[in-house]
JSON list of C-alpha atoms in Angstrom, two decimals:
[
{"chain": "J", "resi": 25, "resn": "MET", "atom": "CA", "xyz": [59.58, 25.64, 3.55]},
{"chain": "J", "resi": 26, "resn": "ALA", "atom": "CA", "xyz": [62.02, 23.13, 2.04]},
{"chain": "J", "resi": 27, "resn": "PRO", "atom": "CA", "xyz": [61.01, 20.77, -0.76]},
{"chain": "J", "resi": 28, "resn": "ALA", "atom": "CA", "xyz": [60.11, 17.24, 0.32]},
{"chain": "J", "resi": 29, "resn": "LYS", "atom": "CA", "xyz": [62.19, 15.52, -2.36]},
{"chain": "J", "resi": 30, "resn": "VAL", "atom": "CA", "xyz": [65.37, 16.50, -4.12]},
{"chain": "J", "resi": 31, "resn": "THR", "atom": "CA", "xyz": [63.59, 16.16, -7.45]},
{"chain": "J", "resi": 32, "resn": "ASP", "atom": "CA", "xyz": [60.99, 18.71, -6.36]},
{"chain": "J", "resi": 33, "resn": "ALA", "atom": "CA", "xyz": [63.69, 21.41, -6.17]},
{"chain": "J", "resi": 34, "resn": "PHE", "atom": "CA", "xyz": [64.63, 21.08, -9.84]},
{"chain": "J", "resi": 35, "resn": "GLN", "atom": "CA", "xyz": [62.42, 21.65, -12.80]},
{"chain": "J", "resi": 36, "resn": "ALA", "atom": "CA", "xyz": [62.02, 18.56, -14.98]},
{"chain": "J", "resi": 37, "resn": "THR", "atom": "CA", "xyz": [62.97, 18.98, -18.60]},
{"chain": "J", "resi": 38, "resn": "LYS", "atom": "CA", "xyz": [62.27, 16.61, -21.42]},
{"chain": "J", "resi": 39, "resn": "ARG", "atom": "CA", "xyz": [64.71, 16.22, -24.23]},
{"chain": "J", "resi": 40, "resn": "GLY", "atom": "CA", "xyz": [63.43, 15.93, -27.75]},
{"chain": "J", "resi": 41, "resn": "ARG", "atom": "CA", "xyz": [63.17, 12.45, -29.13]},
{"chain": "J", "resi": 42, "resn": "GLY", "atom": "CA", "xyz": [62.35, 11.18, -32.55]},
{"chain": "J", "resi": 43, "resn": "VAL", "atom": "CA", "xyz": [63.01, 12.73, -35.93]},
{"chain": "J", "resi": 44, "resn": "ALA", "atom": "CA", "xyz": [65.32, 15.72, -36.02]},
{"chain": "J", "resi": 45, "resn": "LYS", "atom": "CA", "xyz": [63.91, 18.86, -37.56]},
{"chain": "J", "resi": 46, "resn": "GLY", "atom": "CA", "xyz": [65.50, 20.50, -40.54]},
{"chain": "J", "resi": 47, "resn": "LYS", "atom": "CA", "xyz": [67.32, 19.09, -43.51]},
{"chain": "J", "resi": 48, "resn": "PRO", "atom": "CA", "xyz": [68.70, 15.58, -43.25]},
{"chain": "J", "resi": 49, "resn": "LYS", "atom": "CA", "xyz": [72.48, 15.43, -43.35]},
{"chain": "J", "resi": 50, "resn": "ALA", "atom": "CA", "xyz": [74.02, 14.09, -46.50]},
{"chain": "J", "resi": 51, "resn": "LYS", "atom": "CA", "xyz": [75.88, 10.84, -46.14]},
{"chain": "J", "resi": 52, "resn": "SER", "atom": "CA", "xyz": [79.47, 10.87, -47.26]},
{"chain": "J", "resi": 53, "resn": "VAL", "atom": "CA", "xyz": [79.88, 9.13, -50.56]},
{"chain": "J", "resi": 54, "resn": "ARG", "atom": "CA", "xyz": [83.17, 8.04, -52.04]},
{"chain": "J", "resi": 55, "resn": "ALA", "atom": "CA", "xyz": [83.89, 10.05, -55.15]},
{"chain": "J", "resi": 56, "resn": "ALA", "atom": "CA", "xyz": [83.04, 8.19, -58.31]},
{"chain": "J", "resi": 57, "resn": "ASP", "atom": "CA", "xyz": [86.07, 9.59, -60.10]},
{"chain": "J", "resi": 58, "resn": "THR", "atom": "CA", "xyz": [88.74, 8.10, -57.85]},
{"chain": "J", "resi": 59, "resn": "LYS", "atom": "CA", "xyz": [91.95, 7.63, -59.72]},
{"chain": "J", "resi": 60, "resn": "PRO", "atom": "CA", "xyz": [93.53, 4.20, -59.97]},
{"chain": "J", "resi": 61, "resn": "GLU", "atom": "CA", "xyz": [96.81, 5.68, -58.75]},
{"chain": "J", "resi": 62, "resn": "ASN", "atom": "CA", "xyz": [95.11, 6.51, -55.43]},
{"chain": "J", "resi": 63, "resn": "ASP", "atom": "CA", "xyz": [94.26, 2.83, -55.02]},
{"chain": "J", "resi": 64, "resn": "THR", "atom": "CA", "xyz": [97.83, 1.93, -55.98]},
{"chain": "J", "resi": 65, "resn": "THR", "atom": "CA", "xyz": [99.23, 4.38, -53.44]},
{"chain": "J", "resi": 66, "resn": "GLU", "atom": "CA", "xyz": [96.99, 2.93, -50.73]},
{"chain": "J", "resi": 67, "resn": "GLU", "atom": "CA", "xyz": [98.15, -0.57, -51.64]},
{"chain": "J", "resi": 68, "resn": "TYR", "atom": "CA", "xyz": [101.78, 0.57, -51.51]},
{"chain": "J", "resi": 69, "resn": "LEU", "atom": "CA", "xyz": [101.26, 2.22, -48.12]},
{"chain": "J", "resi": 70, "resn": "ASN", "atom": "CA", "xyz": [99.70, -0.98, -46.74]},
{"chain": "J", "resi": 71, "resn": "ILE", "atom": "CA", "xyz": [102.70, -3.03, -47.91]},
{"chain": "J", "resi": 72, "resn": "LEU", "atom": "CA", "xyz": [105.13, -0.49, -46.45]},
{"chain": "J", "resi": 73, "resn": "LYS", "atom": "CA", "xyz": [103.20, -0.33, -43.18]},
{"chain": "J", "resi": 74, "resn": "SER", "atom": "CA", "xyz": [103.39, -4.10, -42.91]},
{"chain": "J", "resi": 75, "resn": "PHE", "atom": "CA", "xyz": [107.17, -3.84, -43.40]},
{"chain": "J", "resi": 76, "resn": "ASP", "atom": "CA", "xyz": [107.34, -1.16, -40.68]},
{"chain": "J", "resi": 77, "resn": "MET", "atom": "CA", "xyz": [105.35, -3.26, -38.22]},
{"chain": "J", "resi": 78, "resn": "THR", "atom": "CA", "xyz": [107.56, -6.34, -38.65]},
{"chain": "J", "resi": 79, "resn": "SER", "atom": "CA", "xyz": [110.22, -6.19, -35.96]},
{"chain": "J", "resi": 80, "resn": "LYS", "atom": "CA", "xyz": [112.29, -9.01, -37.44]},
{"chain": "J", "resi": 81, "resn": "PHE", "atom": "CA", "xyz": [113.91, -6.50, -39.83]},
{"chain": "J", "resi": 82, "resn": "GLY", "atom": "CA", "xyz": [115.32, -4.43, -36.99]},
{"chain": "J", "resi": 83, "resn": "PRO", "atom": "CA", "xyz": [114.56, -0.97, -35.61]},
{"chain": "J", "resi": 84, "resn": "ALA", "atom": "CA", "xyz": [112.56, 1.39, -37.77]},
{"chain": "J", "resi": 85, "resn": "LEU", "atom": "CA", "xyz": [113.06, 4.73, -36.02]},
{"chain": "J", "resi": 86, "resn": "GLY", "atom": "CA", "xyz": [115.87, 6.94, -37.24]},
{"chain": "J", "resi": 87, "resn": "LEU", "atom": "CA", "xyz": [116.15, 5.16, -40.60]},
{"chain": "J", "resi": 88, "resn": "THR", "atom": "CA", "xyz": [114.38, 5.64, -43.88]},
{"chain": "J", "resi": 89, "resn": "ARG", "atom": "CA", "xyz": [112.57, 2.60, -45.21]},
{"chain": "J", "resi": 90, "resn": "LEU", "atom": "CA", "xyz": [115.25, 2.12, -47.86]},
{"chain": "J", "resi": 91, "resn": "GLU", "atom": "CA", "xyz": [118.06, 2.28, -45.27]},
{"chain": "J", "resi": 92, "resn": "ARG", "atom": "CA", "xyz": [116.19, -0.24, -43.12]},
{"chain": "J", "resi": 93, "resn": "TRP", "atom": "CA", "xyz": [115.61, -2.55, -46.09]},
{"chain": "J", "resi": 94, "resn": "GLU", "atom": "CA", "xyz": [119.29, -2.38, -47.09]},
{"chain": "J", "resi": 95, "resn": "ARG", "atom": "CA", "xyz": [120.36, -3.04, -43.49]},
{"chain": "J", "resi": 96, "resn": "ALA", "atom": "CA", "xyz": [118.06, -6.07, -43.27]},
{"chain": "J", "resi": 97, "resn": "GLU", "atom": "CA", "xyz": [119.40, -7.38, -46.60]},
{"chain": "J", "resi": 98, "resn": "LYS", "atom": "CA", "xyz": [123.00, -6.93, -45.43]},
{"chain": "J", "resi": 99, "resn": "LEU", "atom": "CA", "xyz": [122.18, -8.93, -42.28]},
{"chain": "J", "resi": 100, "resn": "ASP", "atom": "CA", "xyz": [120.50, -11.71, -44.36]},
{"chain": "J", "resi": 101, "resn": "LEU", "atom": "CA", "xyz": [117.07, -11.12, -42.81]},
{"chain": "J", "resi": 102, "resn": "SER", "atom": "CA", "xyz": [115.31, -11.56, -46.19]},
{"chain": "J", "resi": 103, "resn": "PRO", "atom": "CA", "xyz": [113.28, -8.34, -46.39]},
{"chain": "J", "resi": 104, "resn": "PRO", "atom": "CA", "xyz": [110.40, -8.39, -48.90]},
{"chain": "J", "resi": 105, "resn": "ALA", "atom": "CA", "xyz": [111.41, -7.57, -52.46]},
{"chain": "J", "resi": 106, "resn": "ASP", "atom": "CA", "xyz": [108.10, -5.72, -52.96]},
{"chain": "J", "resi": 107, "resn": "VAL", "atom": "CA", "xyz": [109.23, -3.04, -50.50]},
{"chain": "J", "resi": 108, "resn": "LEU", "atom": "CA", "xyz": [112.42, -2.38, -52.46]},
{"chain": "J", "resi": 109, "resn": "ARG", "atom": "CA", "xyz": [110.47, -2.32, -55.74]},
{"chain": "J", "resi": 110, "resn": "ILE", "atom": "CA", "xyz": [107.98, 0.21, -54.31]},
{"chain": "J", "resi": 111, "resn": "LEU", "atom": "CA", "xyz": [110.71, 2.42, -52.87]},
{"chain": "J", "resi": 112, "resn": "ARG", "atom": "CA", "xyz": [112.58, 2.47, -56.18]},
{"chain": "J", "resi": 113, "resn": "GLU", "atom": "CA", "xyz": [109.44, 2.89, -58.28]},
{"chain": "J", "resi": 114, "resn": "VAL", "atom": "CA", "xyz": [107.88, 5.71, -56.27]},
{"chain": "J", "resi": 115, "resn": "GLY", "atom": "CA", "xyz": [111.19, 7.27, -55.31]},
{"chain": "J", "resi": 116, "resn": "GLU", "atom": "CA", "xyz": [112.41, 8.98, -52.20]},
{"chain": "J", "resi": 117, "resn": "ASP", "atom": "CA", "xyz": [110.66, 12.29, -52.91]},
{"chain": "J", "resi": 118, "resn": "ASP", "atom": "CA", "xyz": [107.47, 11.58, -50.96]},
{"chain": "J", "resi": 119, "resn": "PRO", "atom": "CA", "xyz": [108.02, 11.65, -47.15]},
{"chain": "J", "resi": 120, "resn": "GLU", "atom": "CA", "xyz": [104.95, 9.43, -46.66]},
{"chain": "J", "resi": 121, "resn": "ILE", "atom": "CA", "xyz": [106.68, 6.73, -48.72]},
{"chain": "J", "resi": 122, "resn": "ARG", "atom": "CA", "xyz": [110.24, 7.43, -47.56]},
{"chain": "J", "resi": 123, "resn": "GLU", "atom": "CA", "xyz": [109.70, 7.55, -43.79]},
{"chain": "J", "resi": 124, "resn": "CYS", "atom": "CA", "xyz": [108.59, 4.81, -41.44]},
{"chain": "J", "resi": 125, "resn": "VAL", "atom": "CA", "xyz": [105.01, 4.95, -40.14]},
{"chain": "J", "resi": 126, "resn": "TRP", "atom": "CA", "xyz": [106.44, 5.49, -36.63]},
{"chain": "J", "resi": 127, "resn": "GLU", "atom": "CA", "xyz": [108.19, 8.73, -37.61]},
{"chain": "J", "resi": 128, "resn": "ARG", "atom": "CA", "xyz": [104.86, 10.57, -37.68]},
{"chain": "J", "resi": 129, "resn": "ILE", "atom": "CA", "xyz": [103.63, 9.03, -34.42]},
{"chain": "J", "resi": 130, "resn": "VAL", "atom": "CA", "xyz": [106.60, 9.09, -32.06]}
]
């Protein structure tokens, strides 16, 4: 004998609702001992990312940020002086600072 309804052929299950059992998960909290240089690095990366995203200074792929800045300066495109200051201050040792944001994506 076949079931009268499709739902009669399958056992109904109820999923648990409400408060989860066990220990509550700890919320992530920003470390209280964050260094000021981390904030400075984040600020630098935001400025450099803005430079990378501005197409008026020419193509970004295949060039370091310093090469792109120098090219834009040579072509009188008025690149931001902050970018040059950051690149000289931090140096070319860090690939995250040296390379364009697109280098890691493309």
